[in-house]
Amino acid sequence: MTALVTVDFRGDTLFAVERDEGAFVAIKPICDRLGLSWGSQYNRIMRDPLLREGVFVSKMPSPGGIQETVCLALRLINGWLFGISVRHVKPELREDVLAYQRECYETLADRFLGRRAGAEPQAAISAAPEGLEDRSLREREHNLDLVARMQAMKGPEWAFALYKRLGLPVVEPEPVPPTAAKVAADRAFAADAFAVALDAFARAHAPWTGTPRALRAALNAEASSAARAARTWPGTDQALGNALKRLTPDLRARGILVGRRHSGERFVTLALAEE
């Protein structure tokens, strides 16, 4: 059985799921709180053979519906946190990072593993009357069961609406970190002076239709001398056609459509894809 649990830590809300094999903590909300790049931290976790063993992807509600959220086994939280260098975070957040490194695991361990012998109980736990925490957990499990039934009967949109109405915790959706291939492709595109100029031209003038010569003249008129001197800049109409063919997939991925037709004379069309 999987149960969603929230834990208060120094005024922040930590999200976790309890499973038969233990507790797993949502990582992205912590990254957001500490000003860390989610993509970089995700890649670091997946590169580490030990941390990778503790990854569990859980379905959690968010403003956009049920989202898959990357969680890390509680036993490995310190291993991940201690890998964060305070030198690489904003100065105003360094004390917060140190606080997470010192205390976060203990707070979570108190909640999921029981209070340690001789340890001071956490204020958020000791403040609850005896039995209230158990009743709250049973109520949350009952509400989650209602949501699961609603999803089976009506689908995810109805289930999420019920989830919000019951006041259950909501996790912000997390973007899927870009793959190494995607990062490399974006860097290559940004380093291509002609690709960058064509992207800017299309966004400024689309929809645009004209001959390859007209397009080359328009780009030459708007580009800097440094861009025109770049190795990738086409010096002939044929070279422009080859460049368009090469860049068409990358431009399409960025919402720019390139069309070419031949009706006695060659024409190029640039258009923006509909959102």
PDB file of C-alpha atoms in Angstrom:
ATOM      1  CA  MET A   1       0.000   0.000   0.000  1.00  0.00           C
ATOM      2  CA  THR A   2       1.216   3.527  -0.766  1.00  0.00           C
ATOM      3  CA  ALA A   3       0.168   6.482   1.409  1.00  0.00           C
ATOM      4  CA  LEU A   4       1.039  10.138   0.833  1.00  0.00           C
ATOM      5  CA  VAL A   5       2.352  11.893   3.946  1.00  0.00           C
ATOM      6  CA  THR A   6       3.414  15.477   4.642  1.00  0.00           C
ATOM      7  CA  VAL A   7       6.027  16.364   7.254  1.00  0.00           C
ATOM      8  CA  ASP A   8       6.725  19.836   8.625  1.00  0.00           C
ATOM      9  CA  PHE A   9      10.415  20.774   8.695  1.00  0.00           C
ATOM     10  CA  ARG A  10      11.343  24.266   9.925  1.00  0.00           C
ATOM     11  CA  GLY A  11       8.161  25.660   8.353  1.00  0.00           C
ATOM     12  CA  ASP A  12       8.661  23.834   5.044  1.00  0.00           C
ATOM     13  CA  THR A  13       6.391  21.033   3.897  1.00  0.00           C
ATOM     14  CA  LEU A  14       8.144  17.824   2.896  1.00  0.00           C
ATOM     15  CA  PHE A  15       6.232  15.272   0.836  1.00  0.00           C
ATOM     16  CA  ALA A  16       6.783  11.547   1.173  1.00  0.00           C
ATOM     17  CA  VAL A  17       5.101   8.257   0.426  1.00  0.00           C
ATOM     18  CA  GLU A  18       5.003   5.273   2.759  1.00  0.00           C
ATOM     19  CA  ARG A  19       5.381   1.872   1.135  1.00  0.00           C
ATOM     20  CA  ASP A  20       5.781  -1.608   2.497  1.00  0.00           C
ATOM     21  CA  GLU A  21       9.542  -1.383   1.929  1.00  0.00           C
ATOM     22  CA  GLY A  22       9.886   2.014   3.649  1.00  0.00           C
ATOM     23  CA  ALA A  23       9.464   5.755   3.185  1.00  0.00           C
ATOM     24  CA  PHE A  24      10.406   7.684   0.037  1.00  0.00           C
ATOM     25  CA  VAL A  25      10.805  11.476   0.026  1.00  0.00           C
ATOM     26  CA  ALA A  26       9.899  13.762  -2.908  1.00  0.00           C
ATOM     27  CA  ILE A  27      13.097  15.474  -4.059  1.00  0.00           C
ATOM     28  CA  LYS A  28      11.998  18.353  -6.290  1.00  0.00           C
ATOM     29  CA  PRO A  29      10.181  20.360  -3.563  1.00  0.00           C
ATOM     30  CA  ILE A  30      13.418  20.318  -1.557  1.00  0.00           C
ATOM     31  CA  CYS A  31      15.412  21.417  -4.629  1.00  0.00           C
ATOM     32  CA  ASP A  32      12.977  24.283  -5.196  1.00  0.00           C
ATOM     33  CA  ARG A  33      13.199  25.345  -1.546  1.00  0.00           C
ATOM     34  CA  LEU A  34      17.018  25.391  -1.601  1.00  0.00           C
ATOM     35  CA  GLY A  35      17.358  27.061  -5.002  1.00  0.00           C
ATOM     36  CA  LEU A  36      18.890  23.964  -6.605  1.00  0.00           C
ATOM     37  CA  SER A  37      18.569  23.029 -10.268  1.00  0.00           C
ATOM     38  CA  TRP A  38      16.136  20.111 -10.396  1.00  0.00           C
ATOM     39  CA  GLY A  39      17.632  18.769 -13.634  1.00  0.00           C
ATOM     40  CA  SER A  40      21.186  18.815 -12.248  1.00  0.00           C
ATOM     41  CA  GLN A  41      20.181  17.099  -9.009  1.00  0.00           C
ATOM     42  CA  TYR A  42      18.141  14.462 -10.850  1.00  0.00           C
ATOM     43  CA  ASN A  43      21.105  13.689 -13.109  1.00  0.00           C
ATOM     44  CA  ARG A  44      23.427  13.511 -10.086  1.00  0.00           C
ATOM     45  CA  ILE A  45      21.144  11.021  -8.374  1.00  0.00           C
ATOM     46  CA  MET A  46      20.853   8.868 -11.478  1.00  0.00           C
ATOM     47  CA  ARG A  47      24.641   8.858 -11.982  1.00  0.00           C
ATOM     48  CA  ASP A  48      25.271   7.607  -8.444  1.00  0.00           C
ATOM     49  CA  PRO A  49      24.842   3.796  -8.298  1.00  0.00           C
ATOM     50  CA  LEU A  50      23.754   3.827  -4.640  1.00  0.00           C
ATOM     51  CA  LEU A  51      21.348   6.767  -4.847  1.00  0.00           C
ATOM     52  CA  ARG A  52      19.870   5.370  -8.058  1.00  0.00           C
ATOM     53  CA  GLU A  53      18.923   2.177  -6.191  1.00  0.00           C
ATOM     54  CA  GLY A  54      16.691   4.239  -3.892  1.00  0.00           C
ATOM     55  CA  VAL A  55      14.689   6.066  -6.583  1.00  0.00           C
ATOM     56  CA  PHE A  56      10.952   5.502  -6.649  1.00  0.00           C
ATOM     57  CA  VAL A  57       8.579   7.341  -8.988  1.00  0.00           C
ATOM     58  CA  SER A  58       5.265   8.023  -7.266  1.00  0.00           C
ATOM     59  CA  LYS A  59       2.053   9.486  -8.607  1.00  0.00           C
ATOM     60  CA  MET A  60       1.163  12.643  -6.696  1.00  0.00           C
ATOM     61  CA  PRO A  61      -1.548  15.255  -7.253  1.00  0.00           C
ATOM     62  CA  SER A  62      -0.583  18.649  -8.654  1.00  0.00           C
ATOM     63  CA  PRO A  63      -2.405  21.701 -10.057  1.00  0.00           C
ATOM     64  CA  GLY A  64      -2.181  20.052 -13.490  1.00  0.00           C
ATOM     65  CA  GLY A  65      -3.536  16.685 -12.351  1.00  0.00           C
ATOM     66  CA  ILE A  66      -1.826  13.514 -11.204  1.00  0.00           C
ATOM     67  CA  GLN A  67       1.919  13.800 -11.879  1.00  0.00           C
ATOM     68  CA  GLU A  68       4.799  11.372 -11.621  1.00  0.00           C
ATOM     69  CA  THR A  69       7.186  12.604  -8.911  1.00  0.00           C
ATOM     70  CA  VAL A  70      10.709  11.345  -8.273  1.00  0.00           C
ATOM     71  CA  CYS A  71      11.233  10.229  -4.676  1.00  0.00           C
ATOM     72  CA  LEU A  72      14.325   8.949  -2.868  1.00  0.00           C
ATOM     73  CA  ALA A  73      14.455   6.327  -0.122  1.00  0.00           C
ATOM     74  CA  LEU A  74      14.603   7.912   3.334  1.00  0.00           C
ATOM     75  CA  ARG A  75      17.766   5.951   4.185  1.00  0.00           C
ATOM     76  CA  LEU A  76      19.585   7.732   1.319  1.00  0.00           C
ATOM     77  CA  ILE A  77      18.380  11.286   1.944  1.00  0.00           C
ATOM     78  CA  ASN A  78      21.517  12.235   3.874  1.00  0.00           C
ATOM     79  CA  GLY A  79      23.712  10.761   1.149  1.00  0.00           C
ATOM     80  CA  TRP A  80      22.036  13.057  -1.357  1.00  0.00           C
ATOM     81  CA  LEU A  81      21.953  16.142   0.894  1.00  0.00           C
ATOM     82  CA  PHE A  82      25.622  15.833   1.881  1.00  0.00           C
ATOM     83  CA  GLY A  83      26.530  15.878  -1.816  1.00  0.00           C
ATOM     84  CA  ILE A  84      25.249  19.456  -2.105  1.00  0.00           C
ATOM     85  CA  SER A  85      28.025  22.027  -1.852  1.00  0.00           C
ATOM     86  CA  VAL A  86      26.998  25.261  -0.123  1.00  0.00           C
ATOM     87  CA  ARG A  87      29.453  27.073  -2.386  1.00  0.00           C
ATOM     88  CA  HIS A  88      27.163  26.360  -5.332  1.00  0.00           C
ATOM     89  CA  VAL A  89      23.986  27.879  -3.854  1.00  0.00           C
ATOM     90  CA  LYS A  90      22.958  31.479  -3.339  1.00  0.00           C
ATOM     91  CA  PRO A  91      24.575  33.034  -0.237  1.00  0.00           C
ATOM     92  CA  GLU A  92      21.193  33.742   1.345  1.00  0.00           C
ATOM     93  CA  LEU A  93      20.269  30.033   1.096  1.00  0.00           C
ATOM     94  CA  ARG A  94      23.491  28.523   2.450  1.00  0.00           C
ATOM     95  CA  GLU A  95      22.298  28.401   6.058  1.00  0.00           C
ATOM     96  CA  ASP A  96      19.133  26.650   4.889  1.00  0.00           C
ATOM     97  CA  VAL A  97      21.193  24.014   3.055  1.00  0.00           C
ATOM     98  CA  LEU A  98      23.270  23.430   6.188  1.00  0.00           C
ATOM     99  CA  ALA A  99      20.097  23.130   8.275  1.00  0.00           C
ATOM    100  CA  TYR A 100      18.724  20.511   5.891  1.00  0.00           C
ATOM    101  CA  GLN A 101      22.007  18.617   6.039  1.00  0.00           C
ATOM    102  CA  ARG A 102      22.061  18.719   9.850  1.00  0.00           C
ATOM    103  CA  GLU A 103      18.420  18.058  10.708  1.00  0.00           C
ATOM    104  CA  CYS A 104      16.283  16.921   7.775  1.00  0.00           C
ATOM    105  CA  TYR A 105      16.982  13.192   8.069  1.00  0.00           C
ATOM    106  CA  GLU A 106      16.373  13.202  11.829  1.00  0.00           C
ATOM    107  CA  THR A 107      13.006  14.904  11.422  1.00  0.00           C
ATOM    108  CA  LEU A 108      11.946  12.399   8.778  1.00  0.00           C
ATOM    109  CA  ALA A 109      13.306   9.475  10.800  1.00  0.00           C
ATOM    110  CA  ASP A 110      11.297  10.618  13.838  1.00  0.00           C
ATOM    111  CA  ARG A 111       8.167  10.603  11.702  1.00  0.00           C
ATOM    112  CA  PHE A 112       8.632   7.322   9.866  1.00  0.00           C
ATOM    113  CA  LEU A 113      10.949   5.217  12.057  1.00  0.00           C
ATOM    114  CA  GLY A 114       9.885   6.300  15.551  1.00  0.00           C
ATOM    115  CA  ARG A 115      11.601   8.711  17.894  1.00  0.00           C
ATOM    116  CA  ARG A 116      15.172   7.874  18.778  1.00  0.00           C
ATOM    117  CA  ALA A 117      15.891   6.932  22.377  1.00  0.00           C
ATOM    118  CA  GLY A 118      16.846  10.027  24.348  1.00  0.00           C
ATOM    119  CA  ALA A 119      16.045  12.428  21.498  1.00  0.00           C
ATOM    120  CA  GLU A 120      13.914  15.464  22.028  1.00  0.00           C
ATOM    121  CA  PRO A 121      10.558  14.966  20.279  1.00  0.00           C
ATOM    122  CA  GLN A 122       9.870  17.268  17.353  1.00  0.00           C
ATOM    123  CA  ALA A 123       7.527  20.139  18.210  1.00  0.00           C
ATOM    124  CA  ALA A 124       5.149  19.355  15.368  1.00  0.00           C
ATOM    125  CA  ILE A 125       4.738  15.791  16.652  1.00  0.00           C
ATOM    126  CA  SER A 126       4.637  16.423  20.409  1.00  0.00           C
ATOM    127  CA  ALA A 127       2.021  19.137  20.010  1.00  0.00           C
ATOM    128  CA  ALA A 128      -0.563  16.623  18.780  1.00  0.00           C
ATOM    129  CA  PRO A 129      -2.795  15.053  21.463  1.00  0.00           C
ATOM    130  CA  GLU A 130      -2.355  11.321  21.973  1.00  0.00           C
ATOM    131  CA  GLY A 131      -4.146   9.358  19.269  1.00  0.00           C
ATOM    132  CA  LEU A 132      -4.742  12.389  17.039  1.00  0.00           C
ATOM    133  CA  GLU A 133      -1.923  11.489  14.665  1.00  0.00           C
ATOM    134  CA  ASP A 134      -3.271   7.949  14.195  1.00  0.00           C
ATOM    135  CA  ARG A 135      -6.788   9.244  13.532  1.00  0.00           C
ATOM    136  CA  SER A 136      -5.411  11.770  11.045  1.00  0.00           C
ATOM    137  CA  LEU A 137      -3.508   9.035   9.199  1.00  0.00           C
ATOM    138  CA  ARG A 138      -6.604   6.819   9.046  1.00  0.00           C
ATOM    139  CA  GLU A 139      -8.670   9.722   7.733  1.00  0.00           C
ATOM    140  CA  ARG A 140      -6.058  10.510   5.071  1.00  0.00           C
ATOM    141  CA  GLU A 141      -5.956   6.860   3.982  1.00  0.00           C
ATOM    142  CA  HIS A 142      -9.751   6.818   3.778  1.00  0.00           C
ATOM    143  CA  ASN A 143      -9.761   9.980   1.638  1.00  0.00           C
ATOM    144  CA  LEU A 144      -7.073   8.570  -0.661  1.00  0.00           C
ATOM    145  CA  ASP A 145      -9.203   5.449  -1.087  1.00  0.00           C
ATOM    146  CA  LEU A 146     -12.140   7.662  -2.112  1.00  0.00           C
ATOM    147  CA  VAL A 147      -9.934   9.429  -4.649  1.00  0.00           C
ATOM    148  CA  ALA A 148      -8.777   6.094  -6.077  1.00  0.00           C
ATOM    149  CA  ARG A 149     -12.388   4.970  -6.495  1.00  0.00           C
ATOM    150  CA  MET A 150     -13.302   8.257  -8.163  1.00  0.00           C
ATOM    151  CA  GLN A 151     -10.415   7.865 -10.613  1.00  0.00           C
ATOM    152  CA  ALA A 152     -11.543   4.343 -11.485  1.00  0.00           C
ATOM    153  CA  MET A 153     -15.132   5.504 -12.077  1.00  0.00           C
ATOM    154  CA  LYS A 154     -14.722   8.992 -13.594  1.00  0.00           C
ATOM    155  CA  GLY A 155     -11.071   9.439 -14.562  1.00  0.00           C
ATOM    156  CA  PRO A 156      -8.138  11.577 -13.329  1.00  0.00           C
ATOM    157  CA  GLU A 157      -9.803  15.005 -13.660  1.00  0.00           C
ATOM    158  CA  TRP A 158     -12.699  14.046 -11.377  1.00  0.00           C
ATOM    159  CA  ALA A 159     -10.274  12.342  -8.989  1.00  0.00           C
ATOM    160  CA  PHE A 160      -8.101  15.435  -8.744  1.00  0.00           C
ATOM    161  CA  ALA A 161     -11.117  17.678  -8.141  1.00  0.00           C
ATOM    162  CA  LEU A 162     -12.159  15.417  -5.248  1.00  0.00           C
ATOM    163  CA  TYR A 163      -8.582  15.356  -3.982  1.00  0.00           C
ATOM    164  CA  LYS A 164      -8.526  19.158  -3.741  1.00  0.00           C
ATOM    165  CA  ARG A 165     -11.980  19.310  -2.183  1.00  0.00           C
ATOM    166  CA  LEU A 166     -10.865  16.910   0.557  1.00  0.00           C
ATOM    167  CA  GLY A 167      -7.922  19.205   1.321  1.00  0.00           C
ATOM    168  CA  LEU A 168      -5.246  16.626   0.620  1.00  0.00           C
ATOM    169  CA  PRO A 169      -1.687  17.923   0.011  1.00  0.00           C
ATOM    170  CA  VAL A 170      -0.725  18.987  -3.508  1.00  0.00           C
ATOM    171  CA  VAL A 171       2.753  18.758  -5.029  1.00  0.00           C
ATOM    172  CA  GLU A 172       3.811  21.144  -7.781  1.00  0.00           C
ATOM    173  CA  PRO A 173       4.471  19.307 -11.069  1.00  0.00           C
ATOM    174  CA  GLU A 174       8.086  18.713 -11.911  1.00  0.00           C
ATOM    175  CA  PRO A 175       9.499  19.079 -15.405  1.00  0.00           C
ATOM    176  CA  VAL A 176      11.182  16.095 -16.953  1.00  0.00           C
ATOM    177  CA  PRO A 177      14.931  16.779 -16.894  1.00  0.00           C
ATOM    178  CA  PRO A 178      16.382  17.060 -20.385  1.00  0.00           C
ATOM    179  CA  THR A 179      18.392  14.146 -21.647  1.00  0.00           C
ATOM    180  CA  ALA A 180      22.082  14.524 -22.430  1.00  0.00           C
ATOM    181  CA  ALA A 181      21.228  14.301 -26.146  1.00  0.00           C
ATOM    182  CA  LYS A 182      18.657  17.112 -25.816  1.00  0.00           C
ATOM    183  CA  VAL A 183      21.142  19.328 -23.955  1.00  0.00           C
ATOM    184  CA  ALA A 184      23.792  18.672 -26.610  1.00  0.00           C
ATOM    185  CA  ALA A 185      21.314  19.460 -29.423  1.00  0.00           C
ATOM    186  CA  ASP A 186      20.293  22.743 -27.777  1.00  0.00           C
ATOM    187  CA  ARG A 187      23.929  23.762 -27.368  1.00  0.00           C
ATOM    188  CA  ALA A 188      24.687  22.938 -30.996  1.00  0.00           C
ATOM    189  CA  PHE A 189      21.691  24.989 -32.143  1.00  0.00           C
ATOM    190  CA  ALA A 190      22.723  27.966 -29.990  1.00  0.00           C
ATOM    191  CA  ALA A 191      26.260  27.795 -31.424  1.00  0.00           C
ATOM    192  CA  ASP A 192      24.979  27.897 -35.026  1.00  0.00           C
ATOM    193  CA  ALA A 193      24.819  31.573 -36.041  1.00  0.00           C
ATOM    194  CA  PHE A 194      22.535  30.873 -39.009  1.00  0.00           C
ATOM    195  CA  ALA A 195      20.147  28.740 -36.936  1.00  0.00           C
ATOM    196  CA  VAL A 196      19.834  31.463 -34.305  1.00  0.00           C
ATOM    197  CA  ALA A 197      19.283  34.171 -36.944  1.00  0.00           C
ATOM    198  CA  LEU A 198      16.655  32.098 -38.773  1.00  0.00           C
ATOM    199  CA  ASP A 199      14.853  31.355 -35.498  1.00  0.00           C
ATOM    200  CA  ALA A 200      14.729  35.075 -34.624  1.00  0.00           C
ATOM    201  CA  PHE A 201      13.647  36.042 -38.149  1.00  0.00           C
ATOM    202  CA  ALA A 202      10.794  33.528 -38.170  1.00  0.00           C
ATOM    203  CA  ARG A 203       9.490  34.667 -34.798  1.00  0.00           C
ATOM    204  CA  ALA A 204       9.575  38.287 -35.908  1.00  0.00           C
ATOM    205  CA  HIS A 205       8.100  37.898 -39.423  1.00  0.00           C
ATOM    206  CA  ALA A 206       6.107  34.641 -39.626  1.00  0.00           C
ATOM    207  CA  PRO A 207       4.091  33.827 -41.539  1.00  0.00           C
ATOM    208  CA  TRP A 208       6.597  34.611 -44.278  1.00  0.00           C
ATOM    209  CA  THR A 209       6.787  33.337 -47.869  1.00  0.00           C
ATOM    210  CA  GLY A 210       9.382  34.102 -50.500  1.00  0.00           C
ATOM    211  CA  THR A 211      12.136  32.745 -52.675  1.00  0.00           C
ATOM    212  CA  PRO A 212      15.360  31.374 -51.188  1.00  0.00           C
ATOM    213  CA  ARG A 213      17.140  34.419 -52.579  1.00  0.00           C
ATOM    214  CA  ALA A 214      14.668  36.774 -50.901  1.00  0.00           C
ATOM    215  CA  LEU A 215      15.052  34.930 -47.604  1.00  0.00           C
ATOM    216  CA  ARG A 216      18.827  35.035 -47.815  1.00  0.00           C
ATOM    217  CA  ALA A 217      18.728  38.778 -48.577  1.00  0.00           C
ATOM    218  CA  ALA A 218      16.382  39.428 -45.649  1.00  0.00           C
ATOM    219  CA  LEU A 219      18.574  37.441 -43.271  1.00  0.00           C
ATOM    220  CA  ASN A 220      21.720  39.177 -44.515  1.00  0.00           C
ATOM    221  CA  ALA A 221      20.058  42.555 -43.929  1.00  0.00           C
ATOM    222  CA  GLU A 222      19.182  41.778 -40.300  1.00  0.00           C
ATOM    223  CA  ALA A 223      22.228  39.734 -39.244  1.00  0.00           C
ATOM    224  CA  SER A 224      25.411  41.132 -37.800  1.00  0.00           C
ATOM    225  CA  SER A 225      28.667  41.010 -39.743  1.00  0.00           C
ATOM    226  CA  ALA A 226      29.977  38.423 -37.263  1.00  0.00           C
ATOM    227  CA  ALA A 227      26.988  36.155 -37.943  1.00  0.00           C
ATOM    228  CA  ARG A 228      27.378  36.499 -41.712  1.00  0.00           C
ATOM    229  CA  ALA A 229      31.030  35.531 -41.376  1.00  0.00           C
ATOM    230  CA  ALA A 230      30.200  32.323 -39.484  1.00  0.00           C
ATOM    231  CA  ARG A 231      31.074  28.997 -41.079  1.00  0.00           C
ATOM    232  CA  THR A 232      27.416  27.862 -41.102  1.00  0.00           C
ATOM    233  CA  TRP A 233      26.120  31.002 -42.839  1.00  0.00           C
ATOM    234  CA  PRO A 234      24.932  30.114 -46.393  1.00  0.00           C
ATOM    235  CA  GLY A 235      26.596  32.062 -49.152  1.00  0.00           C
ATOM    236  CA  THR A 236      24.389  30.785 -51.987  1.00  0.00           C
ATOM    237  CA  ASP A 237      20.727  29.915 -52.511  1.00  0.00           C
ATOM    238  CA  GLN A 238      21.638  26.249 -52.749  1.00  0.00           C
ATOM    239  CA  ALA A 239      23.563  26.414 -49.477  1.00  0.00           C
ATOM    240  CA  LEU A 240      20.533  28.072 -47.863  1.00  0.00           C
ATOM    241  CA  GLY A 241      18.320  25.224 -49.069  1.00  0.00           C
ATOM    242  CA  ASN A 242      20.704  22.676 -47.589  1.00  0.00           C
ATOM    243  CA  ALA A 243      20.792  24.581 -44.301  1.00  0.00           C
ATOM    244  CA  LEU A 244      16.985  24.713 -44.155  1.00  0.00           C
ATOM    245  CA  LYS A 245      16.807  20.968 -44.720  1.00  0.00           C
ATOM    246  CA  ARG A 246      19.339  20.374 -41.955  1.00  0.00           C
ATOM    247  CA  LEU A 247      17.602  22.678 -39.461  1.00  0.00           C
ATOM    248  CA  THR A 248      13.964  21.768 -40.182  1.00  0.00           C
ATOM    249  CA  PRO A 249      13.671  19.139 -37.352  1.00  0.00           C
ATOM    250  CA  ASP A 250      15.286  21.446 -34.770  1.00  0.00           C
ATOM    251  CA  LEU A 251      13.103  24.387 -35.825  1.00  0.00           C
ATOM    252  CA  ARG A 252       9.978  22.222 -35.669  1.00  0.00           C
ATOM    253  CA  ALA A 253      10.888  21.246 -32.110  1.00  0.00           C
ATOM    254  CA  ARG A 254      11.000  24.977 -31.313  1.00  0.00           C
ATOM    255  CA  GLY A 255       7.588  25.635 -32.854  1.00  0.00           C
ATOM    256  CA  ILE A 256       8.759  26.929 -36.250  1.00  0.00           C
ATOM    257  CA  LEU A 257       7.516  25.181 -39.383  1.00  0.00           C
ATOM    258  CA  VAL A 258       9.524  25.306 -42.619  1.00  0.00           C
ATOM    259  CA  GLY A 259       7.765  24.605 -45.901  1.00  0.00           C
ATOM    260  CA  ARG A 260       9.191  24.433 -49.419  1.00  0.00           C
ATOM    261  CA  ARG A 261       7.391  24.203 -52.733  1.00  0.00           C
ATOM    262  CA  HIS A 262       8.302  24.426 -56.415  1.00  0.00           C
ATOM    263  CA  SER A 263       5.842  25.851 -58.934  1.00  0.00           C
ATOM    264  CA  GLY A 264       8.077  27.129 -61.670  1.00  0.00           C
ATOM    265  CA  GLU A 265      10.054  28.950 -58.971  1.00  0.00           C
ATOM    266  CA  ARG A 266      11.148  27.764 -55.567  1.00  0.00           C
ATOM    267  CA  PHE A 267       9.431  29.220 -52.500  1.00  0.00           C
ATOM    268  CA  VAL A 268      10.120  28.926 -48.790  1.00  0.00           C
ATOM    269  CA  THR A 269       7.455  29.376 -46.110  1.00  0.00           C
ATOM    270  CA  LEU A 270       8.107  30.054 -42.428  1.00  0.00           C
ATOM    271  CA  ALA A 271       5.243  29.721 -39.969  1.00  0.00           C
ATOM    272  CA  LEU A 272       4.770  29.385 -36.231  1.00  0.00           C
ATOM    273  CA  ALA A 273       3.112  26.214 -35.004  1.00  0.00           C
ATOM    274  CA  GLU A 274      -0.189  26.737 -33.216  1.00  0.00           C
ATOM    275  CA  GLU A 275       0.008  26.387 -29.450  1.00  0.00           C
TER     276      GLU A 275
END
